[in-house]
Amino acid sequence: MTLLPRLSLALTLLVVFSELSQANILRSSSGSSSGSEGSPSTNVTSNSSTTITTLPIVTWKWHHVETPYLVALWVLVCWLCKLLAQLNARLKSFFPESGLLIICGFILGGIVWGADKAQTFKLEPRNFFYFLLPQIILDTGYFMPNKLFFSNLGAILVHAVIGTCWNAGAVGVSLWGCYLGGAMGDLNIGLLQFLLFGSLLAAVDPVAVIAVFEEVHVNEVLFIWVFGESLLNDGVTVVLYNVFDAFVSLGGSKINAGEIIKGIVSFFVVSFGGSLIGVAFAIIISLLTKYTGKVQIIEAGFIFVLGYLSYLTAEMLSLSAILSVTFCGVCCQKYVNANMDEKSVTAVRYAMKVFANGSETMIFVFLGVTAIDNVIWVWNTGFICLTILFAIVYRFIGVFTLTWMLNRYRLVPIEVIDQLVMSYGGLRGAVAYGLAASLDETRIKEKNLIISTTLIVVYFTVVIQGLTMKPLVKWLKVKRVEPTELKLIAKVNNRACEHILAAMEDIAGHYISISDLIFDTYITWFLMKPEARKNKDYLFSIFHKLNLEDAVNYVAEGEKRGSLAFLRNGDRTNVDFDKKFGMEFSGVMPDITSDDMCDTSLSIRDSIPSVSLDIHEQDMKDMNEDFNAHHLLQQHLYRSRKNHRHKYSRSDFKINQSEDEVQEIFQRTMRSRLESFKSAKMGVSPAKKITKHPKPSQKMSNGKSTDTSKSYPYGDEDFEFSEVDSAYSGDAAAAGGSSPMRAPPYTVGAGIENPAFMPEMDTPPPPWLTEVETDTSVAPSQRAQRQLPWSPTNLQRLTPLRISNRSTDSFVMADVPAAQDSPEEPPEDGTLPH
Amino acid sequence: MGSTSSTLAKIPNAEDLMQETGFTPAHLVRLYDRFKVLDKDKKGFLTPQDFVAIKELAMNPICDRIIGAFFTSGGETLDFPSFVRILAHFRPIDKNRPKEPTSPDPINSRSNKLKFAFQLYDQDKDGKISRHELLQVLRAMLEKQVTEEQLESIADRTIQEADLDRDDAISFEEFRKSLEKVNIDHKMSIRFLR
């Protein structure tokens, strides 16, 4: 495999870098006793105090840069670890990335420890909570699928609040019981300390959970439950931890009913106060972005600064900082995205992901590094084993009980298998460690035992559970699916039912509630720019997105090919694109292809577009025809809107496939409506248009796409009038395939087998031109008439190269096309692989 | 859309409708409001155009069929009782309502739900889903990547699996049998707002 050399290269790189850092560490430890925390000021004075005898040309100023240098170096090393972890695809396929990073951390920690004979670097709780955690939480909040989150808020809160308290309490009390029973020998630890320990262990880590859940197919509801729960539960855990911490410092004897009530009150005040601070900051951000257009270049920075400030402010007021920054992200995203310039939005998203992924990587690596230290390790088999056992068992009990309760109010209950997944997904992460490390040693005598136990639990859950999660789910699913293999018609119908339900909900008006109305009118008015409010129109935004995407694709593709030639050879480009596409999706949404058959269907997915048709036909003839039919169906059925996963992904924020699907469906609808509209309105005069696009061009596609008037969808709800405009879009879509991204099949169906046919495919006149004719002949609605004159210019702007040259030809310089076409075609034929 | 809320009194034949469909008064009032919202020109009935104007529907691959299902009787208009009756198919099956053997099948029974789904495929209403009809639905529901050949092979396969009497079409009975393992109640129920 070609992977191996690359891997070894990366490995050597890593070793070199770690050697480097180690060398620095050596120097640092010999140079100054203060270690990495040493304050630069003392170094400065010590340096300047040495008298110089002659003017040095260069001087060695290690102590000036020591701290920031080490920080930067560690960041680099950690990220290289991530690179290393990503390189090996096979390892990655079954080993969770977080686990790999921890192991990298072990190795690095070993190197450092070997050099220093002590662990010079560890994850300081302060650094963790102030510099590493905020951006991760902000990121998850900011990318939270909002609607889903709020519509499931009840269930999420139940799990996050009650579930967390239950876990903390049950683990604490049970451990205490076992301690009294003598299971862990002689420890200096009481009930309160156990409860404190239980509370810090209750933190389910969103990062680790998402990392695992991305690999496992879960439905939308379950996803948002687990995601929301793990996010809010961090906040709740910290609050709970603080309450118990206060109890511990108060001392057992002073606790009476009053204090307990105070504790409960403080729990709620801290949680809700934190959330309110977050909402307040979200409002500030949204308002601010209404006016930051003037300083567009730093616009994106405001989100980060204010998000961070919301964290610090809540911390300052001793409210829940995590909840604060979560809600800040959740609430501001909609308005920020609408208010800011497209570029700034993209910048925010990228930067957010860079920060979040970066610090997540560092956290996991440092979780590993920290462990290589003989100081913190206190082994107590009974304590550790019992902790792991209780943490898992109570998680299961909690999830099952709460879900059972919630199921009673649900139309479609959460199934047992999903509950299992949810319980098993209770991975503990860095928050637990951070809390454990920030315990006060004077009050908690067994701090080191707690830290080492927490670390063990984290390793156990992240590595072992993460590792077994996927096989477990696969096994469960397979077991469950086997007896009830559905017939094709049932599958089709199931999906049809989902569509029907979605439609019925739309018709019965499921979504419009009073609060939505208030939201839509007043809050939007308050927080959004007027232009942005206009853009909020759904149709518009869909087309806008589509256009952007198209434009980017065309430009990118054109640049890659370096000339217009690429537009000609449909099949090679498409193959490339598909490969890329397929890979992308296998990463982004591994669950498209539902789980148990993951591998096979993935390969099918690849093979459909990239392998030429004849091979495929042979496949069809084969005995696996049955299999194929089932899988084709499963893969290509449109999902109903309810099942689209607007999902948070750790490392991606691309428009996901469901978006594409929605657009595709939408365009098909528009197209068919246009057809019926035309036939209804024009009745007699279809002769003209029969010659043009529908059949031939639809198959050949690439030709015509861009009646790019699709950039002017004029999104109205009122289709009667906008029909003509949308018509363009319909066509654009049908042809719209044209962008290689979206319509590989056409080429498969059409071009490849018969390359000679390709030159001809341009023969139908540019659609928009004919469109114009038909439209005028139909006497279009006012609006349509008003719009028409604009289309040519738009066309030119956004058209894919090939079309643009064609359409401008015919429209603007009617005499050129023949001349331009001829030089283009011959090379075209030559480049074809056949 | 927050038009004035109506009361039960304004709805004609409210009692009978509730009896027939099993909707609660709150549901009925809500649906009536919704009906009025959809009915933009205050005609007192809905036309297919009114449905077309629901923008979410445009995102539904089989929206034409669904809209068509509301206008089965051939007319171009839909009054409130018919509107409610069709939506009533999607009420969850009541678990605690005592089963009276004498009473007719409620609209939301399993077989009625199935019938509703079936008629979406069966456009010519001959009681059978022919290959052609199936192809049409499949084409609407499958991504554009799927080629014509693949589509046909899927359709053939589908019919072959379900077709018990070898007439190259799926009758309602066959349709029902194929879906025996599917929990139709879950698949075809929505929660109506109050």
CSV table of N, CA, C and O in Angstrom, one decimal, chain A residues 379-450:
chain,number,residue,atom,x,y,z
A,379,TRP,N,-3.2,3.2,43.1
A,379,TRP,CA,-4.0,2.1,42.6
A,379,TRP,C,-4.9,1.5,43.7
A,379,TRP,O,-4.4,1.2,44.8
A,380,ASN,N,-6.1,1.4,43.4
A,380,ASN,CA,-7.0,0.7,44.4
A,380,ASN,C,-8.0,-0.1,43.6
A,380,ASN,O,-9.0,0.4,43.0
A,381,THR,N,-7.7,-1.3,43.4
A,381,THR,CA,-8.5,-2.2,42.5
A,381,THR,C,-10.0,-2.1,42.7
A,381,THR,O,-10.8,-1.9,41.8
A,382,GLY,N,-10.3,-2.3,44.0
A,382,GLY,CA,-11.7,-2.3,44.3
A,382,GLY,C,-12.4,-1.0,43.9
A,382,GLY,O,-13.4,-1.0,43.2
A,383,PHE,N,-11.8,0.1,44.3
A,383,PHE,CA,-12.4,1.4,44.0
A,383,PHE,C,-12.5,1.6,42.5
A,383,PHE,O,-13.6,2.0,42.0
A,384,ILE,N,-11.5,1.3,41.7
A,384,ILE,CA,-11.5,1.6,40.3
A,384,ILE,C,-12.5,0.7,39.6
A,384,ILE,O,-13.4,1.2,38.8
A,385,CYS,N,-12.5,-0.6,39.9
A,385,CYS,CA,-13.4,-1.5,39.2
A,385,CYS,C,-14.9,-1.2,39.5
A,385,CYS,O,-15.7,-1.1,38.6
A,386,LEU,N,-15.1,-0.9,40.8
A,386,LEU,CA,-16.5,-0.6,41.2
A,386,LEU,C,-16.9,0.7,40.5
A,386,LEU,O,-18.1,0.8,40.1
A,387,THR,N,-16.0,1.7,40.4
A,387,THR,CA,-16.4,2.9,39.8
A,387,THR,C,-16.8,2.7,38.3
A,387,THR,O,-17.9,3.1,37.9
A,388,ILE,N,-16.0,1.9,37.6
A,388,ILE,CA,-16.4,1.7,36.2
A,388,ILE,C,-17.7,0.9,36.1
A,388,ILE,O,-18.6,1.3,35.4
A,389,LEU,N,-17.8,0.0,37.0
A,389,LEU,CA,-19.1,-0.8,37.0
A,389,LEU,C,-20.3,0.1,37.2
A,389,LEU,O,-21.2,0.1,36.4
A,390,PHE,N,-20.2,0.8,38.3
A,390,PHE,CA,-21.4,1.7,38.6
A,390,PHE,C,-21.6,2.7,37.6
A,390,PHE,O,-22.8,3.0,37.2
A,391,ALA,N,-20.6,3.3,37.1
A,391,ALA,CA,-20.7,4.4,36.1
A,391,ALA,C,-21.5,3.8,34.9
A,391,ALA,O,-22.4,4.5,34.4
A,392,ILE,N,-21.2,2.6,34.5
A,392,ILE,CA,-21.9,2.0,33.3
A,392,ILE,C,-23.3,1.6,33.7
A,392,ILE,O,-24.3,1.9,33.0
A,393,VAL,N,-23.4,0.9,34.8
A,393,VAL,CA,-24.7,0.3,35.1
A,393,VAL,C,-25.7,1.4,35.4
A,393,VAL,O,-26.8,1.4,34.9
A,394,TYR,N,-25.3,2.4,36.1
A,394,TYR,CA,-26.3,3.5,36.4
A,394,TYR,C,-26.6,4.3,35.2
A,394,TYR,O,-27.7,4.8,35.1
A,395,ARG,N,-25.7,4.4,34.3
A,395,ARG,CA,-26.0,5.1,33.0
A,395,ARG,C,-27.1,4.3,32.3
A,395,ARG,O,-28.1,4.9,31.8
A,396,PHE,N,-26.9,3.0,32.3
A,396,PHE,CA,-28.0,2.2,31.6
A,396,PHE,C,-29.3,2.4,32.3
A,396,PHE,O,-30.3,2.6,31.7
A,397,ILE,N,-29.3,2.2,33.6
A,397,ILE,CA,-30.6,2.3,34.3
A,397,ILE,C,-31.2,3.7,34.1
A,397,ILE,O,-32.4,3.8,33.8
A,398,GLY,N,-30.4,4.7,34.2
A,398,GLY,CA,-30.9,6.1,34.1
A,398,GLY,C,-31.5,6.3,32.7
A,398,GLY,O,-32.7,6.7,32.6
A,399,VAL,N,-30.8,5.9,31.7
A,399,VAL,CA,-31.3,6.1,30.3
A,399,VAL,C,-32.6,5.3,30.1
A,399,VAL,O,-33.6,5.9,29.6
A,400,PHE,N,-32.6,4.1,30.5
A,400,PHE,CA,-33.8,3.3,30.2
A,400,PHE,C,-35.0,3.8,31.0
A,400,PHE,O,-36.1,3.9,30.4
A,401,THR,N,-34.8,4.2,32.2
A,401,THR,CA,-35.9,4.7,33.0
A,401,THR,C,-36.4,6.0,32.4
A,401,THR,O,-37.7,6.1,32.2
A,402,LEU,N,-35.5,6.9,32.1
A,402,LEU,CA,-36.0,8.2,31.6
A,402,LEU,C,-36.6,8.0,30.3
A,402,LEU,O,-37.7,8.6,30.0
A,403,THR,N,-36.1,7.2,29.4
A,403,THR,CA,-36.6,7.0,28.1
A,403,THR,C,-38.0,6.3,28.2
A,403,THR,O,-38.9,6.6,27.4
A,404,TRP,N,-38.1,5.4,29.1
A,404,TRP,CA,-39.4,4.7,29.3
A,404,TRP,C,-40.4,5.8,29.7
A,404,TRP,O,-41.5,5.8,29.1
A,405,MET,N,-40.0,6.7,30.5
A,405,MET,CA,-41.0,7.7,30.9
A,405,MET,C,-41.3,8.6,29.7
A,405,MET,O,-42.5,8.9,29.5
A,406,LEU,N,-40.3,9.0,29.0
A,406,LEU,CA,-40.5,9.9,27.9
A,406,LEU,C,-41.3,9.2,26.8
A,406,LEU,O,-42.1,9.8,26.1
A,407,ASN,N,-41.1,7.9,26.6
A,407,ASN,CA,-41.8,7.1,25.6
A,407,ASN,C,-43.3,7.2,25.8
A,407,ASN,O,-44.0,7.0,24.8
A,408,ARG,N,-43.7,7.3,27.0
A,408,ARG,CA,-45.1,7.3,27.2
A,408,ARG,C,-45.8,8.5,26.6
A,408,ARG,O,-47.0,8.5,26.3
A,409,TYR,N,-45.0,9.5,26.3
A,409,TYR,CA,-45.6,10.7,25.7
A,409,TYR,C,-45.2,10.9,24.3
A,409,TYR,O,-45.4,11.9,23.7
A,410,ARG,N,-44.5,9.9,23.8
A,410,ARG,CA,-44.1,10.0,22.4
A,410,ARG,C,-45.0,9.1,21.5
A,410,ARG,O,-45.5,8.1,21.9
A,411,LEU,N,-45.2,9.6,20.3
A,411,LEU,CA,-46.0,8.9,19.3
A,411,LEU,C,-45.2,7.6,18.9
A,411,LEU,O,-45.7,6.5,18.8
A,412,VAL,N,-44.0,7.9,18.5
A,412,VAL,CA,-43.2,6.8,18.0
A,412,VAL,C,-42.1,6.6,19.1
A,412,VAL,O,-41.2,7.4,19.3
A,413,PRO,N,-42.2,5.5,19.9
A,413,PRO,CA,-41.2,5.4,21.0
A,413,PRO,C,-39.8,5.2,20.5
A,413,PRO,O,-39.6,4.7,19.4
A,414,ILE,N,-38.9,5.6,21.4
A,414,ILE,CA,-37.5,5.3,21.1
A,414,ILE,C,-37.3,3.8,21.4
A,414,ILE,O,-37.7,3.2,22.4
A,415,GLU,N,-36.7,3.1,20.4
A,415,GLU,CA,-36.6,1.7,20.5
A,415,GLU,C,-35.5,1.2,21.5
A,415,GLU,O,-34.6,2.0,21.8
A,416,VAL,N,-35.6,0.0,21.9
A,416,VAL,CA,-34.6,-0.6,22.8
A,416,VAL,C,-33.2,-0.5,22.3
A,416,VAL,O,-32.3,-0.1,23.0
A,417,ILE,N,-33.1,-0.8,21.1
A,417,ILE,CA,-31.7,-0.7,20.5
A,417,ILE,C,-31.1,0.6,20.6
A,417,ILE,O,-29.9,0.8,20.9
A,418,ASP,N,-32.0,1.6,20.3
A,418,ASP,CA,-31.5,3.0,20.4
A,418,ASP,C,-31.1,3.4,21.8
A,418,ASP,O,-30.2,4.1,22.1
A,419,GLN,N,-31.9,2.9,22.7
A,419,GLN,CA,-31.6,3.2,24.1
A,419,GLN,C,-30.3,2.5,24.5
A,419,GLN,O,-29.5,3.1,25.3
A,420,LEU,N,-30.1,1.3,24.0
A,420,LEU,CA,-28.8,0.7,24.3
A,420,LEU,C,-27.6,1.5,23.8
A,420,LEU,O,-26.7,1.8,24.5
A,421,VAL,N,-27.8,2.0,22.6
A,421,VAL,CA,-26.8,2.8,22.0
A,421,VAL,C,-26.5,4.0,22.8
A,421,VAL,O,-25.4,4.5,23.1
A,422,MET,N,-27.6,4.6,23.2
A,422,MET,CA,-27.6,5.9,24.0
A,422,MET,C,-26.8,5.6,25.3
A,422,MET,O,-26.0,6.4,25.7
A,423,SER,N,-27.2,4.5,25.9
A,423,SER,CA,-26.5,4.3,27.2
A,423,SER,C,-25.1,4.0,27.0
A,423,SER,O,-24.2,4.4,27.8
A,424,TYR,N,-24.8,3.2,26.0
A,424,TYR,CA,-23.4,2.7,25.8
A,424,TYR,C,-22.6,3.9,25.4
A,424,TYR,O,-21.4,3.9,25.5
A,425,GLY,N,-23.2,4.9,24.8
A,425,GLY,CA,-22.5,6.1,24.3
A,425,GLY,C,-22.1,7.0,25.4
A,425,GLY,O,-21.7,8.2,25.2
A,426,GLY,N,-22.3,6.7,26.7
A,426,GLY,CA,-22.0,7.6,27.8
A,426,GLY,C,-20.5,7.7,28.0
A,426,GLY,O,-20.0,7.2,29.0
A,427,LEU,N,-19.8,8.2,27.1
A,427,LEU,CA,-18.3,8.3,27.2
A,427,LEU,C,-18.0,9.5,28.1
A,427,LEU,O,-18.5,10.6,28.0
A,428,ARG,N,-17.0,9.2,29.0
A,428,ARG,CA,-16.6,10.3,29.8
A,428,ARG,C,-15.3,10.9,29.2
A,428,ARG,O,-14.6,10.3,28.5
A,429,GLY,N,-15.1,12.2,29.4
A,429,GLY,CA,-14.0,12.8,28.7
A,429,GLY,C,-13.3,13.8,29.6
A,429,GLY,O,-13.2,13.6,30.8
A,430,ALA,N,-12.8,14.8,29.0
A,430,ALA,CA,-11.8,15.7,29.6
A,430,ALA,C,-12.5,16.5,30.7
A,430,ALA,O,-11.8,16.9,31.7
A,431,VAL,N,-13.7,16.8,30.6
A,431,VAL,CA,-14.4,17.6,31.6
A,431,VAL,C,-14.3,16.9,33.0
A,431,VAL,O,-13.9,17.5,34.0
A,432,ALA,N,-14.5,15.6,33.0
A,432,ALA,CA,-14.4,14.8,34.2
A,432,ALA,C,-13.0,15.0,34.8
A,432,ALA,O,-12.8,15.2,36.0
A,433,TYR,N,-12.0,14.8,33.9
A,433,TYR,CA,-10.6,14.9,34.4
A,433,TYR,C,-10.3,16.3,34.9
A,433,TYR,O,-9.7,16.5,35.9
A,434,GLY,N,-10.8,17.3,34.1
A,434,GLY,CA,-10.5,18.7,34.5
A,434,GLY,C,-11.1,19.0,35.9
A,434,GLY,O,-10.4,19.6,36.8
A,435,LEU,N,-12.3,18.5,36.1
A,435,LEU,CA,-12.9,18.7,37.5
A,435,LEU,C,-12.1,17.9,38.5
A,435,LEU,O,-11.9,18.5,39.6
A,436,ALA,N,-11.7,16.7,38.2
A,436,ALA,CA,-11.0,15.9,39.2
A,436,ALA,C,-9.7,16.6,39.5
A,436,ALA,O,-9.2,16.7,40.7
A,437,ALA,N,-9.0,17.1,38.5
A,437,ALA,CA,-7.7,17.8,38.7
A,437,ALA,C,-7.8,19.1,39.5
A,437,ALA,O,-6.9,19.5,40.1
A,438,SER,N,-9.0,19.7,39.5
A,438,SER,CA,-9.1,20.9,40.2
A,438,SER,C,-9.6,20.7,41.6
A,438,SER,O,-10.0,21.7,42.3
A,439,LEU,N,-9.7,19.5,42.0
A,439,LEU,CA,-10.1,19.3,43.4
A,439,LEU,C,-9.0,19.9,44.4
A,439,LEU,O,-7.8,20.0,44.0
A,440,ASP,N,-9.5,20.2,45.5
A,440,ASP,CA,-8.6,20.8,46.5
A,440,ASP,C,-8.0,19.7,47.4
A,440,ASP,O,-8.7,19.0,48.1
A,441,GLU,N,-6.7,19.6,47.4
A,441,GLU,CA,-6.1,18.5,48.0
A,441,GLU,C,-6.2,18.6,49.6
A,441,GLU,O,-6.2,17.6,50.2
A,442,THR,N,-6.3,19.8,50.1
A,442,THR,CA,-6.4,19.9,51.5
A,442,THR,C,-7.7,19.3,52.0
A,442,THR,O,-7.8,18.9,53.2
A,443,ARG,N,-8.7,19.4,51.2
A,443,ARG,CA,-10.0,18.9,51.7
A,443,ARG,C,-10.3,17.5,51.2
A,443,ARG,O,-11.0,16.8,51.9
A,444,ILE,N,-9.9,17.2,50.1
A,444,ILE,CA,-10.1,15.8,49.6
A,444,ILE,C,-8.7,15.1,49.7
A,444,ILE,O,-7.8,15.3,48.9
A,445,LYS,N,-8.6,14.3,50.7
A,445,LYS,CA,-7.3,13.7,51.0
A,445,LYS,C,-7.0,12.7,49.9
A,445,LYS,O,-5.8,12.5,49.6
A,446,GLU,N,-7.9,12.1,49.3
A,446,GLU,CA,-7.6,11.1,48.3
A,446,GLU,C,-7.7,11.6,46.8
A,446,GLU,O,-8.1,10.9,45.9
A,447,LYS,N,-7.2,12.8,46.7
A,447,LYS,CA,-7.3,13.5,45.4
A,447,LYS,C,-6.7,12.6,44.3
A,447,LYS,O,-7.2,12.4,43.2
A,448,ASN,N,-5.5,12.1,44.6
A,448,ASN,CA,-4.8,11.4,43.6
A,448,ASN,C,-5.5,10.1,43.2
A,448,ASN,O,-5.5,9.7,42.0
A,449,LEU,N,-6.1,9.5,44.2
A,449,LEU,CA,-6.9,8.3,43.8
A,449,LEU,C,-8.0,8.6,42.9
A,449,LEU,O,-8.3,8.0,41.9
A,450,ILE,N,-8.7,9.8,43.2
A,450,ILE,CA,-9.8,10.2,42.4
A,450,ILE,C,-9.3,10.5,41.0
A,450,ILE,O,-9.9,10.1,40.0
